[in-house]
Amino acid sequence: MSVLQSELRSRLGWAFVRAIYDGLPDFQRHRLEGMGFGPFLRLEELAPDVALIQALKERWDPECHAFLFPWGHMIPTLEDVVRITGLRMGGQAVTRTTYTSYQKPVERLLGLEVRGERSSLVQRTVLQASLGVANARHQTGESQAEYMARLTEDARAVLAKEEGDVADRDLRRFLTLVIGKLILGTRGDPVGCRCLPLLEDLSSVGNYAWGAALLAHLFDSLGTSSRETGVAGFFPLLQVWAYYHLPSLGRGVARRRGAVPLLQRWRFCRDERSLRRQVTLIHDILDTIPFGYVRWTPYVGESDAAQPWVERDRPYFGRDIWLHCFNTVVPLHHRLVAQTLGLHQAVVEFPTRQRPWERPGRSFRGIQQVTDWTVRVREQLDDWEEVASEATSDEDYFRAYARRYGAQVYKGTRRPLDPEGRISSLEGILHSTIQHRDDLQVVVDQLWVELDRAQQMVGGASSSREDPSRSVLEGQLASTAARAEDALTQLREREQELRTALARTTTLEAEMAELRLCPKAAEVTR
């Protein structure tokens, strides 16, 4: 196991969180269900795919808060979070006042001590011990099942059995561990306790959009320096998102068909090669995946009957919004990835990093000043916009994307040298044309079926003379079908032209690359 993999596994702390959850009395688990945490807390551990996480992080653009791939922008969306984790999207933004010190709230609400007067962190071991899990290490010769059973029994022996102030304190301690260690996890061992002000009134905890906060925290972590390995927050979301949207990577293995949330259906396909080698291979595959192999909408046909949380939060899907996580506010640009909504991608103004508010640096351990974020970022709290697209193809977007990101994206080791994105731009336009052709073919087939049905209903041409309106309907259907056939023929011709242009451009770029590598030989030839 690599150092980073060990760090990721220990940082997430999945085992003891699940063990404590299993050790909670029934009434406490019922309260967590009502808050919307039930599906999330029943998830099973997913081994970290460190190479995949690192490769994805190296593709992240902090300006537009999206991954940059040869086929365009791509991001995990709110629907991905809901379906993969079971956490809710709807409700109030996870934000409020942040403080320079959480010492008094921790002492009052958790009955624990905070090291450091200006700290927003509580020691994980202290928090675990308060929940009965003081010895969270595997004992010699202990199986995983025995280990989990021991932790659960230890927790069950300490936790309050009846409702009251002690039970409320236990639940706040557990929620602090879940939120600070899993949902909004830090890179170090201590647990963040900025969520405490939202946990004071336990009856309102379920009103907050914890899933949106998870995504905001993850996006913010991806924007850190590429030299900083690992990702804070709930990294399994990235893994399963890639398993669904980029199946050609072959990093996940399906299991437990039909299980929900969808994270339950996957396990990591272990790779014994070195971490650096794995990361390089993932980049090579990303550079060469045919555009048609990317799954923009993998949940089409997915039954929602067993996932009531999906239907409940559907109104929040497909919107451009700001994601809030206390002092972290990041945009979710659905307009950059309209294809995830089954729409054509129009050309939009690519965002740049412009924040109208100040934010503490990433190196801080505490909050620098008392700040009421509901006032500081009030405009971002109310800024929601439904995403729509009037584009009929993705061609203009692919051209603009290649101009903007060509030198940054199209430089893989296994693809032709394409510094300005000419080849990939043509690949994208060709893929868009093929999609448009397939869609139009379906329309043409439906039109001919409708025309045939109309003719059969009126008994052929002789009956049409007796009912002029039916004759007009047949004529309109035939005319529409003929125009669609003409458009389909033009698209096929366009497809062939693009294939020819792509082959010619690929050959030309290869020749130019060879000339760049052999300048002296080129001079002699001239």
C-alpha atoms as one frame of an Amber mdcrd trajectory, in Angstrom:
protein
   0.000   0.000   0.000   1.379   3.424  -0.963   1.815   6.177   1.611  -0.934
   8.204  -0.062  -3.323   5.247  -0.166  -2.721   4.581   3.520  -3.316   8.253
   4.288  -6.566   8.303   2.316  -7.881   5.159   3.970  -7.078   6.323   7.509
  -8.337   9.839   6.861 -11.752   8.688   5.743 -12.314   6.545   8.849 -15.188
   4.647   7.256 -14.914   1.604   9.539 -15.361   3.234  12.916 -18.099   5.595
  11.648 -20.087   2.614  10.381 -19.403   0.663  13.596 -20.676   3.525  15.774
 -23.767   3.874  13.549 -24.524   0.167  14.005 -24.063   0.614  17.767 -26.561
   3.469  18.032 -29.933   2.733  19.655 -32.858   2.344  17.265 -34.353   5.728
  18.135 -31.052   7.460  17.233 -30.847   5.704  13.862 -34.458   6.710  13.267
 -33.534  10.341  13.938 -30.647  10.107  11.449 -33.020   8.655   8.863 -35.299
  11.639   9.339 -32.344  13.964   8.810 -31.591  12.272   5.468 -28.297  10.616
   6.507 -29.565   7.021   6.543 -28.601   5.948   2.980 -25.191   7.606   3.288
 -24.386   5.964   6.617 -25.285   2.509   5.303 -22.709   2.735   2.514 -19.946
   0.159   2.588 -16.262   1.049   2.375 -14.824   1.613  -1.095 -11.065   1.095
  -1.349  -9.393   4.306  -2.578  -8.209   4.389  -6.198  -5.356   6.788  -5.555
  -4.099   6.822  -9.155  -7.523   7.721 -10.544  -8.045  10.473  -7.976  -4.624
  11.962  -8.694  -5.089  11.776 -12.492  -8.460  13.509 -12.265  -7.034  16.202
 -10.019  -4.342  16.940 -12.603  -7.134  17.573 -15.150  -9.002  20.054 -12.940
  -9.197  23.690 -14.013  -9.670  25.979 -10.963 -10.888  28.866 -13.106 -14.015
  27.210 -14.494 -14.271  24.540 -11.752 -14.425  21.673 -14.218 -12.275  18.872
 -15.599 -10.611  19.575 -18.952 -10.785  16.538 -21.234 -10.239  16.286 -25.001
 -14.032  16.116 -25.468 -14.723  19.236 -23.383 -15.617  20.302 -19.864 -16.984
  17.692 -17.474 -17.966  17.766 -13.781 -19.722  15.714 -11.123 -23.173  17.255
 -10.746 -25.805  17.391  -8.022 -27.524  14.381  -9.602 -24.291  12.403  -9.338
 -24.037  13.260  -5.644 -27.649  12.289  -4.908 -27.534   9.008  -6.811 -24.051
   7.925  -5.696 -24.127   8.957  -2.018 -27.808   9.327  -1.104 -27.216  12.738
   0.496 -29.856  15.373  -0.103 -29.473  18.469  -2.293 -32.559  20.443  -1.389
 -32.953  22.776   1.530 -30.921  25.563   3.066 -27.315  26.212   2.097 -24.756
  24.861   4.557 -23.487  28.198   5.752 -23.734  30.538   8.691 -21.363  32.477
  10.880 -17.817  31.142  11.225 -15.784  31.973  14.313 -12.172  32.502  15.266
 -12.566  29.887  18.007 -14.911  26.929  18.501 -13.722  26.205  22.012 -16.946
  27.223  23.779 -19.361  25.504  21.313 -17.345  22.272  21.540 -17.347  22.358
  25.332 -21.047  23.261  25.531 -22.503  21.007  22.813 -20.033  18.097  22.787
 -18.621  18.165  26.300 -15.084  17.995  24.879 -11.987  20.179  24.875 -10.392
  21.896  21.858  -6.635  22.167  21.573  -5.658  25.685  20.703  -7.725  28.719
  21.504  -8.229  29.659  17.823  -8.798  26.181  16.419 -11.784  24.936  14.420
 -10.638  21.322  14.820 -11.201  18.643  17.431  -8.982  15.600  17.843 -10.414
  12.520  16.128  -9.236  10.132  18.845 -10.929  12.225  21.543 -14.164  12.319
  19.556 -14.037   8.565  18.901 -13.335   7.798  22.571 -16.347   9.891  23.604
 -18.463   7.574  21.434 -16.976   4.421  22.951 -14.463   3.607  20.213 -11.225
   4.277  22.053  -9.261   1.355  20.582  -9.934   1.629  16.838  -6.928  -0.379
  15.672  -7.020  -3.927  14.350  -5.826  -6.428  16.913  -3.415  -9.199  15.954
  -5.240 -12.073  14.266  -8.568 -10.201  14.218 -10.705 -10.543  11.085 -12.578
  -7.603   9.575 -15.916  -8.975  10.798 -14.563  -9.467  14.341 -13.028  -5.982
  14.265 -16.317  -4.331  13.261 -18.288  -6.366  15.817 -15.890  -5.300  18.596
 -16.131  -1.614  17.677 -19.914  -1.822  17.524 -20.155  -3.455  20.929 -17.791
  -0.876  22.439 -19.960   1.946  21.083 -23.204   0.279  22.179 -21.916   0.001
  25.745 -21.281   3.766  26.032 -24.076   5.430  24.049 -27.230   6.599  25.838
 -30.135   4.164  25.579 -32.947   6.664  26.122 -33.834  10.071  24.718 -32.720
  13.176  26.568 -29.836  15.634  26.863 -27.195  12.879  27.004 -28.589  11.246
  23.867 -28.611  14.620  22.097 -24.955  15.125  23.038 -24.093  11.649  21.692
 -25.884  12.417  18.416 -24.058  15.742  18.026 -20.738  14.001  18.627 -21.578
  11.389  16.005 -22.778  13.977  13.467 -19.614  16.021  14.017 -17.583  12.896
  13.243 -19.654  12.078  10.136 -19.649  15.610   8.742 -16.115  16.567   9.762
 -14.493  13.251   8.816 -16.505  12.007   5.816 -18.603  14.725   4.186 -16.241
  17.672   4.775 -13.107  15.718   5.646  -9.749  17.388   6.198  -6.381  16.085
   5.015  -5.053  15.697   8.539  -6.309  13.543  11.370  -8.308  16.172  13.362
 -12.015  16.648  12.649 -13.489  19.986  11.603 -16.225  21.326  13.869 -17.480
  24.334  11.869 -20.791  22.480  11.543 -21.528  22.749  15.288 -23.710  25.909
  15.063 -25.985  23.989  12.647 -26.208  21.038  15.053 -27.416  22.983  18.068
 -31.050  22.542  17.015 -31.125  18.866  16.029 -34.651  19.175  14.642 -33.376
  21.449  11.838 -30.286  19.433  10.778 -32.237  17.679   8.014 -33.168  21.008
   6.440 -29.644  21.607   5.103 -28.234  20.624   1.700 -25.348  18.465   2.948
 -24.827  16.893  -0.468 -24.246  20.314  -2.056 -21.769  21.123   0.734 -19.931
  17.862   0.003 -19.565  18.879  -3.660 -18.430  22.412  -2.768 -15.777  21.035
  -0.419 -14.601  18.541  -3.056 -14.394  21.187  -5.804 -12.405  23.461  -3.502
  -9.985  20.642  -2.683  -9.465  19.805  -6.363  -8.362  23.388  -6.920  -5.300
  23.054  -4.689  -1.799  22.785  -6.124  -1.155  19.766  -8.358   1.970  19.131
  -6.293  -0.277  18.408  -3.325  -1.345  14.777  -3.678  -4.679  13.528  -2.447
  -8.076  15.153  -2.192  -9.869  16.287   0.945 -13.517  15.409   1.319 -15.487
  12.393   0.156 -13.219  11.101  -2.630 -15.310   7.921  -3.349 -17.734  10.208
  -5.185 -15.015  10.932  -7.772 -14.253   7.241  -8.190 -17.822   6.105  -8.820
 -18.516   9.161 -10.982 -15.600   8.088 -13.216 -16.796   4.464 -13.225 -20.147
   5.588 -14.665 -19.075   8.385 -17.017 -15.693   7.033 -18.175 -16.122   3.246
 -18.317 -13.231   2.899 -20.783 -10.810   3.522 -17.910 -11.704   0.093 -16.512
 -10.960   1.162 -12.940 -14.114  -0.190 -11.295 -15.785  -3.601 -11.111 -19.570
  -3.859 -10.915 -21.071  -5.741  -7.979 -24.469  -6.056  -6.270 -26.702  -5.170
  -9.222 -29.637  -2.977  -8.226 -28.131  -1.798  -4.910 -28.678   1.855  -3.899
 -27.173   4.386  -3.426 -25.136   3.619  -6.527 -21.801   3.599  -4.690 -22.907
   0.190  -3.350 -22.686  -1.294  -6.851 -18.936  -0.862  -7.325 -15.598  -1.976
  -6.035 -12.128  -0.822  -7.029 -10.283  -3.062  -9.495  -6.867  -3.339  -7.852
  -3.774  -2.547  -9.894  -0.345  -3.717  -8.741   1.633  -1.319 -10.936   3.395
   1.690  -9.427   1.307   4.747  -8.665   3.134   6.950 -11.177   2.766   4.300
 -13.886  -0.951   4.002 -13.219  -1.440   7.767 -13.375   0.435   7.933 -16.699
  -1.677   5.134 -18.183  -4.905   6.823 -17.065  -3.820  10.052 -18.767  -2.977
   8.133 -21.935  -6.422   6.509 -21.975  -8.141   9.846 -21.357  -6.229  11.293
 -24.305  -7.333   8.530 -26.671 -10.899   7.608 -25.604 -13.201   7.985 -28.638
 -15.695  10.753 -27.964 -18.567   8.314 -28.388 -17.314   6.212 -25.453 -17.925
   9.011 -22.929 -21.235   8.517 -21.120 -22.727  11.929 -20.452 -26.082  10.636
 -19.180 -25.437   7.212 -17.608 -28.588   7.200 -15.469 -31.086   7.126 -18.339
 -33.360   4.150 -17.689 -32.320   3.921 -14.035 -35.349   3.104 -11.888 -35.922
   5.628  -9.119 -38.456   3.507  -7.243 -35.863   2.417  -4.646 -34.294   5.889
  -4.430 -36.926   8.319  -3.097 -34.187  10.855  -2.393 -33.617  11.225  -6.163
 -37.210  12.190  -6.931 -37.298  14.538  -3.941 -34.240  16.497  -5.126 -34.915
  16.409  -8.873 -35.973  20.118  -8.969 -32.384  21.016  -8.074 -30.837  19.141
 -11.016 -29.823  21.016 -14.156 -29.314  24.438 -12.604 -26.396  26.816 -12.540
 -25.948  27.511  -8.840 -23.409  28.448  -6.208 -22.367  25.630  -3.891 -21.929
  26.678  -0.256 -19.899  25.115   2.514 -19.493  27.766   5.225 -16.606  29.991
   4.043 -16.227  28.064   0.771 -18.416  29.247  -2.128 -17.808  27.736  -5.572
 -19.866  27.737  -8.787 -21.523  24.714 -10.354 -21.408  25.515 -14.094 -24.034
  23.298 -15.693 -24.012  25.574 -18.719 -20.468  24.310 -19.427 -21.606  20.682
 -19.430 -25.071  20.849 -20.974 -24.448  17.417 -22.482 -24.916  15.912 -19.002
 -28.538  17.088 -19.309 -28.962  15.476 -22.731 -28.629  18.871 -24.462 -26.293
  20.151 -27.155 -23.439  22.245 -25.782 -23.581  25.850 -26.882 -20.603  28.198
 -26.924 -20.505  30.072 -23.646 -18.068  32.539 -22.168 -15.521  30.400 -20.359
 -15.319  31.603 -16.748 -12.270  33.119 -15.143 -11.491  33.204 -11.453 -13.213
  36.340 -10.196 -14.417  36.346  -6.605 -16.257  39.455  -5.386 -15.461  38.506
  -1.799 -12.314  37.696   0.122 -11.606  34.243   1.472  -8.922  33.016   3.890
  -5.949  31.214   2.373  -5.832  27.424   2.182  -3.112  27.113   4.805  -5.247
  28.307   7.722  -6.259  25.867  10.485  -8.726  28.213  12.123 -11.025  30.901
  10.745  -9.300  34.272  10.555 -12.237  36.383  11.673 -15.877  36.122  12.722
 -17.881  36.246   9.487 -21.593  35.892   8.801 -21.549  34.262   5.364 -25.305
  34.589   4.896 -24.639  38.340   4.688 -21.195  38.246   3.065 -22.335  36.152
   0.070 -26.054  36.946   0.035 -26.039  37.379  -3.749 -24.589  33.895  -4.227
 -27.210  32.376  -1.911 -30.014  33.611  -4.162 -28.306  33.090  -7.533 -30.071
  30.165  -9.250 -30.542  29.790 -12.989 -32.247  27.035 -14.984 -29.973  25.704
 -17.746 -31.307  25.457 -21.292 -29.664  25.176 -24.703 -30.863  26.375 -28.086
 -27.851  24.864 -29.880 -28.581  22.297 -32.586 -25.055  20.833 -32.556 -21.844
  20.987 -30.536 -19.604  22.111 -33.426 -19.092  25.740 -32.397 -18.376  24.693
 -28.810 -15.690  22.204 -29.872 -13.976  24.854 -32.019 -14.029  27.431 -29.205
 -12.862  24.843 -26.660  -9.924  23.859 -28.868  -8.889  27.500 -29.302  -9.030
  28.162 -25.562  -7.529  24.957 -24.158  -5.668  23.409 -27.111  -2.131  23.814
 -25.812  -3.214  22.712 -22.326  -5.311  19.652 -23.174  -4.153  18.198 -26.477
  -0.633  17.157 -25.551  -0.979  13.505 -24.538   1.800  11.008 -25.060  -0.347
   8.593 -27.074  -2.152  11.001 -29.373  -0.835  12.872 -32.424   0.833  16.157
 -31.582  -2.061  18.596 -31.602  -0.992  21.774 -29.771  -3.779  23.930 -31.194
  -6.480  21.280 -30.940  -7.161  20.996 -34.685  -7.428  17.206 -34.608  -9.524
  17.018 -31.453 -11.744  19.846 -32.626 -12.521  17.876 -35.786 -13.021  14.718
 -33.714 -15.559  16.547 -31.574 -17.381  18.008 -34.567 -17.441  14.573 -36.211
 -18.851  13.003 -33.053 -21.514  15.716 -32.819 -22.430  15.160 -36.470 -22.726
  11.400 -35.948 -24.991  11.982 -32.946 -27.122  14.412 -34.967 -27.289  11.889
 -37.824 -28.423   9.103 -35.499 -31.071  11.347 -33.926 -32.358  12.396 -37.341
 -32.419   8.776 -38.523 -34.779   7.967 -35.647 -37.035  10.871 -36.673 -37.064
   9.781 -40.327 -37.968   6.213 -39.376 -40.810   7.454 -37.176 -42.145   9.705
 -39.942 -42.296   6.847 -42.452 -44.043   4.646 -39.885 -46.614   7.382 -39.254
 -47.145   7.856 -43.001 -47.635   4.135 -43.517 -50.094   3.995 -40.604 -52.053
   6.962 -41.992 -52.342   5.318 -45.410 -53.526   2.039 -43.911 -56.144   3.781
 -41.750 -57.846   5.394 -44.776 -57.554   2.320 -46.969 -55.037   3.659 -49.420
 -55.180   6.334 -52.113 -58.815   5.724 -53.179 -60.140   6.617 -49.725 -57.976
   9.712 -49.676 -59.979  11.110 -52.585 -63.187  10.673 -50.569 -61.684  12.513
 -47.543 -59.545  15.466 -48.720 -58.351  16.249 -45.181 -56.729  12.833 -44.904
 -55.105  13.373 -48.281 -53.646  16.673 -47.040 -52.334  14.932 -43.887 -50.662
  12.235 -45.982 -49.134  14.880 -48.203 -47.780  16.811 -45.218 -46.286  13.654
 -43.688 -44.724  12.653 -47.010 -43.291  16.149 -47.527 -41.853  16.254 -43.997
 -40.351  12.788 -44.370 -38.785  13.752 -47.702 -37.235  16.907 -46.212 -35.890
  14.879 -43.283 -34.417  12.361 -45.736 -32.691  15.206 -47.601 -31.273  16.575
 -44.339 -30.099  13.071 -43.414 -28.332  12.743 -46.766 -26.605  16.092 -46.183
 -25.482  14.970 -42.738 -24.018  11.771 -44.179 -22.136  13.822 -46.754 -20.963
  16.169 -43.998 -19.805  13.159 -41.954 -17.740  11.874 -44.873 -16.212  15.310
 -45.431 -15.243  15.501 -41.759 -13.689  12.040 -41.813 -11.626  13.050 -44.846
 -10.606  16.345 -43.239  -9.707  14.560 -40.002  -7.485  12.071 -41.804  -5.819
  14.870 -43.779  -5.271  17.041 -40.687  -3.871  14.125 -38.698  -1.379  13.367
 -41.469  -0.434  17.038 -41.806   0.127  17.462 -38.043   2.298  14.332 -38.001
   4.405  15.673 -40.864   4.760  19.056 -39.138   5.795  17.344 -35.902   8.438
  15.382 -37.784   9.776  18.573 -39.338   9.995  20.182 -35.893  11.994  17.233
 -34.614  14.372  17.244 -37.578  14.998  20.925 -38.420  18.380  20.283 -40.016
  17.033  17.556 -42.259  14.167  19.828 -43.256  16.612  22.597 -44.169  18.634
  20.211 -46.356  15.424  19.029 -48.074  14.441  22.603 -48.867
